[in-house]
Short mmCIF file of C-alpha atoms in Angstrom, two decimals:
data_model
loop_
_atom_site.label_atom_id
_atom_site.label_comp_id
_atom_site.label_asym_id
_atom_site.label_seq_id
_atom_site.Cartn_x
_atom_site.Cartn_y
_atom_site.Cartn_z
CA UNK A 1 0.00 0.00 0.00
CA UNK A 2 1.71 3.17 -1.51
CA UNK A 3 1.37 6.39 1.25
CA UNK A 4 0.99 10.10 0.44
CA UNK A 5 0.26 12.97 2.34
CA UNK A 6 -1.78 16.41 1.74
CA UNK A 7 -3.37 19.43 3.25
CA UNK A 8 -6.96 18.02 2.07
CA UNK A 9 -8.58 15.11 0.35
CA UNK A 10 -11.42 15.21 -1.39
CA UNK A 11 -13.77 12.22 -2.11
CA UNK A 12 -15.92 12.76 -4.53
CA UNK A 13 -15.49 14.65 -7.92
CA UNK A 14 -19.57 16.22 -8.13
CA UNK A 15 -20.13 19.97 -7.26
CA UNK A 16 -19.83 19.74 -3.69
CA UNK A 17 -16.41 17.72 -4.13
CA UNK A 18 -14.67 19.92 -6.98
CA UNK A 19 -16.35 23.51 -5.47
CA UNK A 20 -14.41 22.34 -1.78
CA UNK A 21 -11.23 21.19 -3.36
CA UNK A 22 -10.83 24.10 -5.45
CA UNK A 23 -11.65 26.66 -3.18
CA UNK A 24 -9.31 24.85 -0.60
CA UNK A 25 -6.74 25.21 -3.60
CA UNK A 26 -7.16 28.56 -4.52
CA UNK A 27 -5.70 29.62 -0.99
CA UNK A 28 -2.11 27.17 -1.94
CA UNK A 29 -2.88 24.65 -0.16
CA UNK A 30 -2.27 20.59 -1.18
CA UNK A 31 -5.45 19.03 -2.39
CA UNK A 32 -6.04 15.60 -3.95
CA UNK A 33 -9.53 15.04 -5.10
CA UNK A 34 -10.29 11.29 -5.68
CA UNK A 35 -13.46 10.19 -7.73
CA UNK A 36 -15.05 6.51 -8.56
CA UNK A 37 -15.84 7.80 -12.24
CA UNK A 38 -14.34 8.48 -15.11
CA UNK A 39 -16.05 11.47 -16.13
CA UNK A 40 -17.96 12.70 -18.44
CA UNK A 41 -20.28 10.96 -16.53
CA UNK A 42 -24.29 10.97 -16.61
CA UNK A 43 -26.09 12.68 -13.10
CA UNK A 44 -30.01 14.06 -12.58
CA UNK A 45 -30.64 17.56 -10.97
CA UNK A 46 -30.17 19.81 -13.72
CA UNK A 47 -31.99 23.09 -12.22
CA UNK A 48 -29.49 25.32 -10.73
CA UNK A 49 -30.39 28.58 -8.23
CA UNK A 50 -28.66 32.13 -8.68
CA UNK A 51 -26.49 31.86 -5.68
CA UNK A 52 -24.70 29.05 -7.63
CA UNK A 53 -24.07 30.80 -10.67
CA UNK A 54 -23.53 34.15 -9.37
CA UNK A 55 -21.95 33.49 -6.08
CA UNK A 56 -20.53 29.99 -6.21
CA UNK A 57 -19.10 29.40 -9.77
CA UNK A 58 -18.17 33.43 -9.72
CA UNK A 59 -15.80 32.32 -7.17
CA UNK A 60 -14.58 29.67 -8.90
CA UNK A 61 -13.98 31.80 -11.91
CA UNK A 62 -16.00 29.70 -14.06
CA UNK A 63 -19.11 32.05 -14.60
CA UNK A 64 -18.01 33.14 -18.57
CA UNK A 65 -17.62 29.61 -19.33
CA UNK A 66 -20.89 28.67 -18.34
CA UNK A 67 -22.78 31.74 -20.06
CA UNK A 68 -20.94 29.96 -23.52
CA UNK A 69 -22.54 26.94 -23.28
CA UNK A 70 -26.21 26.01 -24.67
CA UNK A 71 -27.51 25.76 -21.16
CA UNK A 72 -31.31 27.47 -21.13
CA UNK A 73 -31.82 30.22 -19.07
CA UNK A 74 -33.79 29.73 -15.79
CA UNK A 75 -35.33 33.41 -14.89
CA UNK A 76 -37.54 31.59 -11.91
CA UNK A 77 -39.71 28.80 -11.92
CA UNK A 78 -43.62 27.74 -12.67
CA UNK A 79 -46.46 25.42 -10.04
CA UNK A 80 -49.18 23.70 -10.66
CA UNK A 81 -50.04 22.75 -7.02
CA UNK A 82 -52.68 22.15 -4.30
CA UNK A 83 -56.57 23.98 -4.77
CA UNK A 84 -55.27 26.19 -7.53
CA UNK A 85 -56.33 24.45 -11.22
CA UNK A 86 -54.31 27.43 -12.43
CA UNK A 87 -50.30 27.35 -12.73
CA UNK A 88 -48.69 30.51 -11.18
CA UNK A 89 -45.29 31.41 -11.47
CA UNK A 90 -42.36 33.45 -9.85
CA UNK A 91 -39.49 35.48 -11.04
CA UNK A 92 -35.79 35.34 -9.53
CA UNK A 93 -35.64 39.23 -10.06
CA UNK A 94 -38.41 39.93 -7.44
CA UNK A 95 -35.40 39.31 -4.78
CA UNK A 96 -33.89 42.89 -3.70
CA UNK A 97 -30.82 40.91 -3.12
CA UNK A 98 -30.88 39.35 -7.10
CA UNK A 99 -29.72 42.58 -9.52
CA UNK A 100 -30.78 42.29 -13.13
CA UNK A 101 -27.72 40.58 -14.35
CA UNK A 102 -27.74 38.25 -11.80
CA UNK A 103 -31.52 37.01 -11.35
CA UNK A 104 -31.42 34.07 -13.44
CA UNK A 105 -29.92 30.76 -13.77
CA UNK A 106 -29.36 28.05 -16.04
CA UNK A 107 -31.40 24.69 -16.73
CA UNK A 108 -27.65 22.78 -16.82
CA UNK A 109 -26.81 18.89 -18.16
CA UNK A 110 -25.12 17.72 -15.50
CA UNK A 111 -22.76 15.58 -17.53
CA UNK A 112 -21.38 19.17 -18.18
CA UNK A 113 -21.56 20.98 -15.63
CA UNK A 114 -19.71 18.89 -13.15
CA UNK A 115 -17.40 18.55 -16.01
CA UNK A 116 -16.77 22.17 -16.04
CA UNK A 117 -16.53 21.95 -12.32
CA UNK A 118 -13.80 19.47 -12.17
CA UNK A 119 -11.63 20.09 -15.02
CA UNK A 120 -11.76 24.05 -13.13
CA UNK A 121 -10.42 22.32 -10.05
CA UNK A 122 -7.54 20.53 -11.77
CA UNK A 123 -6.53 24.32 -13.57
CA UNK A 124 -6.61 25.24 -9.68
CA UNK A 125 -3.78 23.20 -8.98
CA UNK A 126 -5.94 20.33 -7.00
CA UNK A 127 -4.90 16.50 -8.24
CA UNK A 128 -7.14 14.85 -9.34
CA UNK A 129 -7.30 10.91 -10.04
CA UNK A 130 -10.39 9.89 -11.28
CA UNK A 131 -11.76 5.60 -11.42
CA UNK A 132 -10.64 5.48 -7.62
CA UNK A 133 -12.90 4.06 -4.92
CA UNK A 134 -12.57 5.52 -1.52
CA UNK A 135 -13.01 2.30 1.14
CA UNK A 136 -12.34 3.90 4.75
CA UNK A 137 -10.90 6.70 7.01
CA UNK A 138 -7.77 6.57 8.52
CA UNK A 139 -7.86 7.22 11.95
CA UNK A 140 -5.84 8.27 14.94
CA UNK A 141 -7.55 8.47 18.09
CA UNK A 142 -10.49 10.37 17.61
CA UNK A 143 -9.05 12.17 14.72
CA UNK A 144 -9.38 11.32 11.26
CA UNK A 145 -5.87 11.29 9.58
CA UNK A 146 -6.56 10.18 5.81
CA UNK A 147 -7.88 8.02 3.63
CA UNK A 148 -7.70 4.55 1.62
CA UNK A 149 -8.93 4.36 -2.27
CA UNK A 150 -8.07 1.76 -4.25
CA UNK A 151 -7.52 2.71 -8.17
CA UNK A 152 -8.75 1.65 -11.17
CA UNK A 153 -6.43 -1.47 -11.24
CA UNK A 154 -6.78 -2.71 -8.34
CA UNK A 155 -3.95 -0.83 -6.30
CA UNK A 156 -4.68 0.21 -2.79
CA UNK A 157 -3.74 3.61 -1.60
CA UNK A 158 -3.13 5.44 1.68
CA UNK A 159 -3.46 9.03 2.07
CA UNK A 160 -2.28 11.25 4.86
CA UNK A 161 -4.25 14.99 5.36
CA UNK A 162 -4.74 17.58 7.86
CA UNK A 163 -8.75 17.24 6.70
CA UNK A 164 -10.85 14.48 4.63
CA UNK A 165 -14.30 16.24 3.05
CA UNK A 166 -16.59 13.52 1.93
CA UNK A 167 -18.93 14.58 -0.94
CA UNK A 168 -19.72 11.06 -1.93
CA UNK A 169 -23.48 11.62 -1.57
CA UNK A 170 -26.50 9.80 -1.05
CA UNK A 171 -24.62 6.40 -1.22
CA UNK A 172 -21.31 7.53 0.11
CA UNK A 173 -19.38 4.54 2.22
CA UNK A 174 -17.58 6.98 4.10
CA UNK A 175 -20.72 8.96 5.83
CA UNK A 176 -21.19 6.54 8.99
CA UNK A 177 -17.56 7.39 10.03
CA UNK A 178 -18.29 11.01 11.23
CA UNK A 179 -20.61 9.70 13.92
CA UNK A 180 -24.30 10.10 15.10
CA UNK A 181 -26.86 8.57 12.63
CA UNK A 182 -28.79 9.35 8.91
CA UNK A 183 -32.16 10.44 10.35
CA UNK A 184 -34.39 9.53 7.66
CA UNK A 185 -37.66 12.03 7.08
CA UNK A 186 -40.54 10.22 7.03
CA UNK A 187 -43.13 12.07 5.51
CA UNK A 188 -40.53 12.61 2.50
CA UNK A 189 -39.76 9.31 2.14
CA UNK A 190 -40.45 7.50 -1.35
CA UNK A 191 -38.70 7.70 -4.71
CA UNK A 192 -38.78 9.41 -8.45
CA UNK A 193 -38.86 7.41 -11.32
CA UNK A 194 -37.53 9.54 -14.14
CA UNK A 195 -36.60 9.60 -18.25
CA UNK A 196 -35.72 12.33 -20.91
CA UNK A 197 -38.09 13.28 -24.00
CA UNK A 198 -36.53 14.78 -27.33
CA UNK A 199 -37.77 17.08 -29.90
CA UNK A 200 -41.25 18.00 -30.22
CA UNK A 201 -41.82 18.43 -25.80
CA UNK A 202 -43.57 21.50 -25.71
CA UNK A 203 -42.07 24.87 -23.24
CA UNK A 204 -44.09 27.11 -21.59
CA UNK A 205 -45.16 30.46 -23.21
CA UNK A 206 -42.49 33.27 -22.55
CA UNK A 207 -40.94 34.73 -20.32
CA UNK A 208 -40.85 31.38 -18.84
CA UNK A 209 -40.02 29.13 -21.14
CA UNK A 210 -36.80 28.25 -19.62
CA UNK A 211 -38.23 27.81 -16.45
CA UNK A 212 -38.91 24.28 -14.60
CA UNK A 213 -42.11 23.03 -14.05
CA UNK A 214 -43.64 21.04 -10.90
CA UNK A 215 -46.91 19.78 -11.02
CA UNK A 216 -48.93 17.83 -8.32
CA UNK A 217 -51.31 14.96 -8.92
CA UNK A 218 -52.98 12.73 -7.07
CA UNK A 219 -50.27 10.06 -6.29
CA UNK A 220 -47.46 13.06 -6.29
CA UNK A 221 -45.70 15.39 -8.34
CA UNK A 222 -43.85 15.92 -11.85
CA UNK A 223 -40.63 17.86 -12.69
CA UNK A 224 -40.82 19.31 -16.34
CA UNK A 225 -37.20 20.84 -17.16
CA UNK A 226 -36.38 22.56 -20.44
CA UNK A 227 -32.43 21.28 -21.62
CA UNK A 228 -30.53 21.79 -24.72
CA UNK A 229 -31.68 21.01 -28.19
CA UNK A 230 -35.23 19.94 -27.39
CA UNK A 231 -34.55 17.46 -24.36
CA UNK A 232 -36.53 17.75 -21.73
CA UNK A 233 -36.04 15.84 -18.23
CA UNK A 234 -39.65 14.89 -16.78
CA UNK A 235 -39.59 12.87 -13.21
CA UNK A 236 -42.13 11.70 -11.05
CA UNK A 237 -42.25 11.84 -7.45
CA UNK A 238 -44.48 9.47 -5.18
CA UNK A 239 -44.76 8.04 -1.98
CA UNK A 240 -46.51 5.25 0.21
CA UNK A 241 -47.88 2.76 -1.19
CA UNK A 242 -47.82 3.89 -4.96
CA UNK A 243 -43.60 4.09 -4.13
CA UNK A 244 -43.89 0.58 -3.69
CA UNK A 245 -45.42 -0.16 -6.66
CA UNK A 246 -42.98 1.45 -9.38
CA UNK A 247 -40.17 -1.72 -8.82
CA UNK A 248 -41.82 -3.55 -11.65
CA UNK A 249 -41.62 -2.62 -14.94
CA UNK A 250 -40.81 1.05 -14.96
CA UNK A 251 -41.82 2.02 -18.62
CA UNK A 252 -45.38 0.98 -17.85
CA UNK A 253 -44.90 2.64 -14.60
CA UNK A 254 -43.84 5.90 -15.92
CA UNK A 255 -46.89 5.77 -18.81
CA UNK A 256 -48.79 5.77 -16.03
CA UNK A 257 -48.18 7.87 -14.32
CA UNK A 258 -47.72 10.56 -17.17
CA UNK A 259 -51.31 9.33 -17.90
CA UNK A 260 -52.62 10.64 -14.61
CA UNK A 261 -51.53 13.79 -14.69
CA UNK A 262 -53.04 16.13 -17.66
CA UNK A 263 -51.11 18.46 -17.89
CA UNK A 264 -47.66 16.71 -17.74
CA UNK A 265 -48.79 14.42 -20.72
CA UNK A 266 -50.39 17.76 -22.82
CA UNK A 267 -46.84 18.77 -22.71
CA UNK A 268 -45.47 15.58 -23.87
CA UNK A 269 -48.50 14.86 -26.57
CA UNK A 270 -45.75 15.48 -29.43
CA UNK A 271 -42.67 14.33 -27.95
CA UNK A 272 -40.71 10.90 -27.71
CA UNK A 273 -39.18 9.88 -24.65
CA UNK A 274 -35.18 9.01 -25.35
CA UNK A 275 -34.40 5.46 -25.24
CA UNK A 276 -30.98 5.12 -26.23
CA UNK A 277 -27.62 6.31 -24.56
CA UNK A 278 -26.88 8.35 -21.14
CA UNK A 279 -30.24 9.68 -21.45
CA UNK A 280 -32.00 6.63 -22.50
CA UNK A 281 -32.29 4.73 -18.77
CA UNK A 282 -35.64 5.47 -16.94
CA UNK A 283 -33.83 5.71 -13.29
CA UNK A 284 -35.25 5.52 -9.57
CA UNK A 285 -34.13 7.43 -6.76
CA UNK A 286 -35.13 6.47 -3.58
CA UNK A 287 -34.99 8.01 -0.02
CA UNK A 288 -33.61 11.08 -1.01
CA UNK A 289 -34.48 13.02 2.32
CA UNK A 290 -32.56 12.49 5.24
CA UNK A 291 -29.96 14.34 7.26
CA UNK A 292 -26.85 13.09 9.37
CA UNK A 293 -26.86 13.90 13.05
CA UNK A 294 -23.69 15.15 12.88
CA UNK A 295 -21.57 16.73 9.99
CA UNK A 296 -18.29 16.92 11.15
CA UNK A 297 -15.61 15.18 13.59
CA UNK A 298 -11.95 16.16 13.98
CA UNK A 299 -10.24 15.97 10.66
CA UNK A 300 -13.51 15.04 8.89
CA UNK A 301 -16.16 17.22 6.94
CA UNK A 302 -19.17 16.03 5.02
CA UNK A 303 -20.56 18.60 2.47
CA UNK A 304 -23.60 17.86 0.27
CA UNK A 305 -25.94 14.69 -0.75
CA UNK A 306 -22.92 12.61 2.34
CA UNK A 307 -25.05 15.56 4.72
CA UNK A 308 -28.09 15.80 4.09
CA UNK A 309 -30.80 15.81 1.22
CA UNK A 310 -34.24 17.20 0.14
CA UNK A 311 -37.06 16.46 -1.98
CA UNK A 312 -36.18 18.06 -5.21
CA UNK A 313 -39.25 20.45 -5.39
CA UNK A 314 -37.28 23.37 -5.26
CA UNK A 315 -33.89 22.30 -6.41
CA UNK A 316 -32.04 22.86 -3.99
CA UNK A 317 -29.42 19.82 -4.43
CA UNK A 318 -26.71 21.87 -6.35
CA UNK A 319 -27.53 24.89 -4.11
CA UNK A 320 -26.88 22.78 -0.80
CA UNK A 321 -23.81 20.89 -2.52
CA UNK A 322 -21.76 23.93 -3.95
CA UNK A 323 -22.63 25.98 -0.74
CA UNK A 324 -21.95 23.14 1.97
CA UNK A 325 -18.10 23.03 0.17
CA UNK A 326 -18.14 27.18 0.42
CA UNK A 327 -18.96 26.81 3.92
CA UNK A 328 -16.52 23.67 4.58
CA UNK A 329 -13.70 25.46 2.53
CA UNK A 330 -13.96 28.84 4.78
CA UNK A 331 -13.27 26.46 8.04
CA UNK A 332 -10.43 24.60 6.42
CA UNK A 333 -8.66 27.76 5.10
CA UNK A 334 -9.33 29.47 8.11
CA UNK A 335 -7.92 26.76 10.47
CA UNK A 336 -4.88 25.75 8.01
CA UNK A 337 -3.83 29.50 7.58
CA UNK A 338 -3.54 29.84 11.68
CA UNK A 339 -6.86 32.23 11.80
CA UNK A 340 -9.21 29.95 14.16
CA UNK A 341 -9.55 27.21 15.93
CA UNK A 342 -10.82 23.76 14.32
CA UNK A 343 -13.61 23.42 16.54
CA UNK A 344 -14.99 27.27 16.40
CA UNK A 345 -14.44 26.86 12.48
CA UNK A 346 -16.32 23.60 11.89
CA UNK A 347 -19.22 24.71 14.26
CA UNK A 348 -19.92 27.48 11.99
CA UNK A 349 -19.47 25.72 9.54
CA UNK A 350 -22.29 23.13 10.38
CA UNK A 351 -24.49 26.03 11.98
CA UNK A 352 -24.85 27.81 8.51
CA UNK A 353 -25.11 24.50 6.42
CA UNK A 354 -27.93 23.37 9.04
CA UNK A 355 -30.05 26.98 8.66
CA UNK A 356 -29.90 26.52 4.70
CA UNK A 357 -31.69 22.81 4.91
CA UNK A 358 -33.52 23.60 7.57
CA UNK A 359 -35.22 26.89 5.75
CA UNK A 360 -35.52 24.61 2.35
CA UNK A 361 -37.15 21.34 4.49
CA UNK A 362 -39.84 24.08 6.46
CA UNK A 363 -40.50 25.53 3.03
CA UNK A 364 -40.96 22.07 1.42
CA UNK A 365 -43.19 21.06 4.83
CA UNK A 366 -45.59 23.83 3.95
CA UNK A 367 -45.72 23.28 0.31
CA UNK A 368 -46.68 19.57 0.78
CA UNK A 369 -49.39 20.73 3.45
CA UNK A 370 -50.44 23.40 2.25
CA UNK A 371 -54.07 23.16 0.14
CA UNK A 372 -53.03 25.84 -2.40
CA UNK A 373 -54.77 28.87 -1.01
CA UNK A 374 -51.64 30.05 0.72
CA UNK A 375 -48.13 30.93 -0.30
CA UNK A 376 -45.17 32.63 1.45
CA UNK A 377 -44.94 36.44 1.14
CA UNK A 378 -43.27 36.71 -2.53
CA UNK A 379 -39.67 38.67 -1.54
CA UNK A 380 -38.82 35.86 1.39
CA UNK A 381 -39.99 33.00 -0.88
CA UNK A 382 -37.80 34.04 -3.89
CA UNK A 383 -35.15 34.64 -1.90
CA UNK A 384 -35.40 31.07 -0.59
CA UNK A 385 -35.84 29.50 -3.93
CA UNK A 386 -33.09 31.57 -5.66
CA UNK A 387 -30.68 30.46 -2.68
CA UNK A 388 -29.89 33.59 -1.36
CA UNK A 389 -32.18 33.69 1.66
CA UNK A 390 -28.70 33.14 3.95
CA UNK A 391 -27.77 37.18 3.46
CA UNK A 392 -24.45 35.76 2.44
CA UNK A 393 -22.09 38.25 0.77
CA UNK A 394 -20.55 35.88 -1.84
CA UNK A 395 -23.86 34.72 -2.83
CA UNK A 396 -25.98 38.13 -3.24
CA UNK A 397 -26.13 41.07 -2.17
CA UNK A 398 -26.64 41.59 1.71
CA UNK A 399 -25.19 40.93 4.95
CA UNK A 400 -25.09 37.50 7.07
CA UNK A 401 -28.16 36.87 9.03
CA UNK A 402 -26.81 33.84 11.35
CA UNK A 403 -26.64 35.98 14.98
CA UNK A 404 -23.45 35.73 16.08
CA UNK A 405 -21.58 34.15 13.26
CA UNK A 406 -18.50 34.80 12.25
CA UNK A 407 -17.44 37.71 9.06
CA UNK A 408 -15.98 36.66 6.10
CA UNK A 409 -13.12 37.90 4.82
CA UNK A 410 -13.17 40.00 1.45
CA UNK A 411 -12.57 37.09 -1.11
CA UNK A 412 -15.31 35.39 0.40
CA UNK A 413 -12.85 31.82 1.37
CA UNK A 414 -12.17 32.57 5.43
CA UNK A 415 -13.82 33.13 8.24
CA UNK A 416 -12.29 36.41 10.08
CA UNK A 417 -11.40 35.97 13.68
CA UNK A 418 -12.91 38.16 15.95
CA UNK A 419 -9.45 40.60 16.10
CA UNK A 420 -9.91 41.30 12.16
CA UNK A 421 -13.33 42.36 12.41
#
């Protein structure tokens, strides 16, 4: 077993895992990033928020390389929910924190977005070694002290660091390690079946025609997102007992479901679902809301899906992801570069993360309760669904609301101790 040592290892190459590892990076520190992929490789959860694309990938310096790509352009989103037969819709620019040329976003392939993502972390100067399958901590008392992958031919690897971030996600085999449990949420709980349509899916009338669509029927909801050249990715969400019966055959399934819901299959009347390559696999995703009891231990950080995760109603995944590794990034840089202490670090760390999902889950709570009559005041709800609702500087416009928390230091990547207030 060959041994290495760096400031910071990454596992996991997604948003969370490249947005940490650069960041970490960008302040000269030593960062491997280890991923089980070879990518390009295929993901779900195209709908990004504004606080990603303005705040997040502006940091990264990616923000011009995005706005050349194909990707449609998400100016808010579109319901079809509860009591209310009609759809209503909301606009990112009714946030005071969103200026005009930064209240949209982008309906993003993730194939090439987390591409972008990652091949921006290896121009940062982070390694990264890609078809490598992280199998356990390393451990030192009640420190964590590395990691051991094993690579794409079998080899198994030790590496040393100061801090391990796991951004393995949902399924990560490295999440149990931190301590405490993965507190499932019950009245979440269920899965979404979902597929891609080509050419002839119709979009909504403009201004919204790159916006995503969520509609509820009887056993659930639908996702309707406008992607490049005509596709469209459609999912259904359900729970209970109907859950259980999607494990058959999924194409009938997913007819069927498009068949209960009008306006889902109006939309679809003249399009033909994609049955061939990446996009050609109707997929299930189950259990996707939960949160760990505890985020962090010495030496050890979990940012995104390895966290915590939501129902996808308001697409929040990349949001939490990229902004988890922001948050985990600060603490690291901060606590590598002499500023604060691990423990005061990581706590705020955890505290901000924590008021993010918990403002997303309440929101989500009320939606799914809620009998369509009644909807958050507009400027507190956009500001929640454009991902900006934390007042944080590098995301929007505003000042942090956490009481107490710590300032952030002008390029947005520390946490400033109390003397450099």
């Amino acid at each position: 077993m060959s041994a290495e040592a760096f400031d910071v290892v990454v596992a996991g190459g997604g948003p969370a895992g490249s947005t940490a590892a650069s960041l970490v990076a960008m302040q000269g520190h030593r960062v491997l990033l280890v991923e089980k992929e070879v990518f390009p490789r295929y993901r779900v959860g195209e709908s990004l928020l504004p606080s990603t694309v303005h705040g997040v990938c502006r940091l990264l310096g990616v923000t011009d390389e995005l706005a050349e790509t194909d990707f449609p352009v998400k100016r808010g989103a579109t319901f079809q929910w509860g009591g209310r037969p009609e759809p209503w819709a909301f606009s990112f620019e009714a946030s005071p924190r969103l200026t005009g040329p930064t209240s949209f976003a982008y309906q993003a392939d993730r194939t090439r977005f987390d591409g972008i993502l990652l091949n921006n972390a290896k121009r940062k100067g982070v390694v990264v070694r890609e078809g490598c399958s992280v199998t356990a901590v390393v451990e030192e008392g009640d420190r964590v002290t590395g990691l051991r992958y094993t690579d794409s031919d079998g080899g198994e690897h030790e590496v040393g660091a100061r801090f391990v971030i796991d951004a393995t996600g949902q399924e990560s085999p490295l999440f149990s390690s931190v301590g405490g449990t993965r507190d499932h949420t019950e009245s979440f709980r269920g899965l979404a079946l979902s597929g891609y349509f080509g050419n002839g899916c119709k979009r909504l009338p403009e201004p919204h025609a790159g916006d995503g669509l969520s509609v509820a029927f009887d056993g659930g909801w639908f996702w309707y997102i406008p992607l490049f050249g005509g596709l469209t990715s459609v999912g259904a969400v359900v729970r209970g007992e109907r859950a259980e019966k999607l494990q058959g055959d999924r194409e009938e399934a997913f007819k069927a479901l498009i068949a209960e819901c009008p306006t889902i299959s109006d939309l679809l009347s003249e399009g033909m679902r994609v049955t061939a390559g990446k996009y050609g696999k109707l997929r299930i995703s189950e259990d996707y809301a939960y949160h760990q009891t505890t985020f962090w231990r010495p030496g050890m950080i979990l940012v995104g899906d390895a966290a915590c995760s939501l129902d996808p109603l308001f697409s929040s995944g990349v949001h939490l992801a990229t902004y988890s590794a922001l948050l985990a990034a600060r603490s690291i840089n901060s606590v590598l570069a002499g500023d604060l202490d691990e423990k005061t670090a990581l706590t705020e760390f955890e505290a901000r993360y924590r008021r993010e999902f918990g403002a997303f889950s309440d929101l989500l709570t009320a939606f799914h309760t809620t009998a369509g009559d009644e909807y958050p005041e507009p400027e507190s709800f956009v500001d929640l669904a454009a991902g900006v609702s934390s007042g944080e500087a590098a995301l929007a416009a505003g000042e942090p609301v956490l009481p107490g928390g710590l300032a952030v230091s002008p390029d947005g990547l520390k946490w400033l101790p109390d003397a450099a207030r």
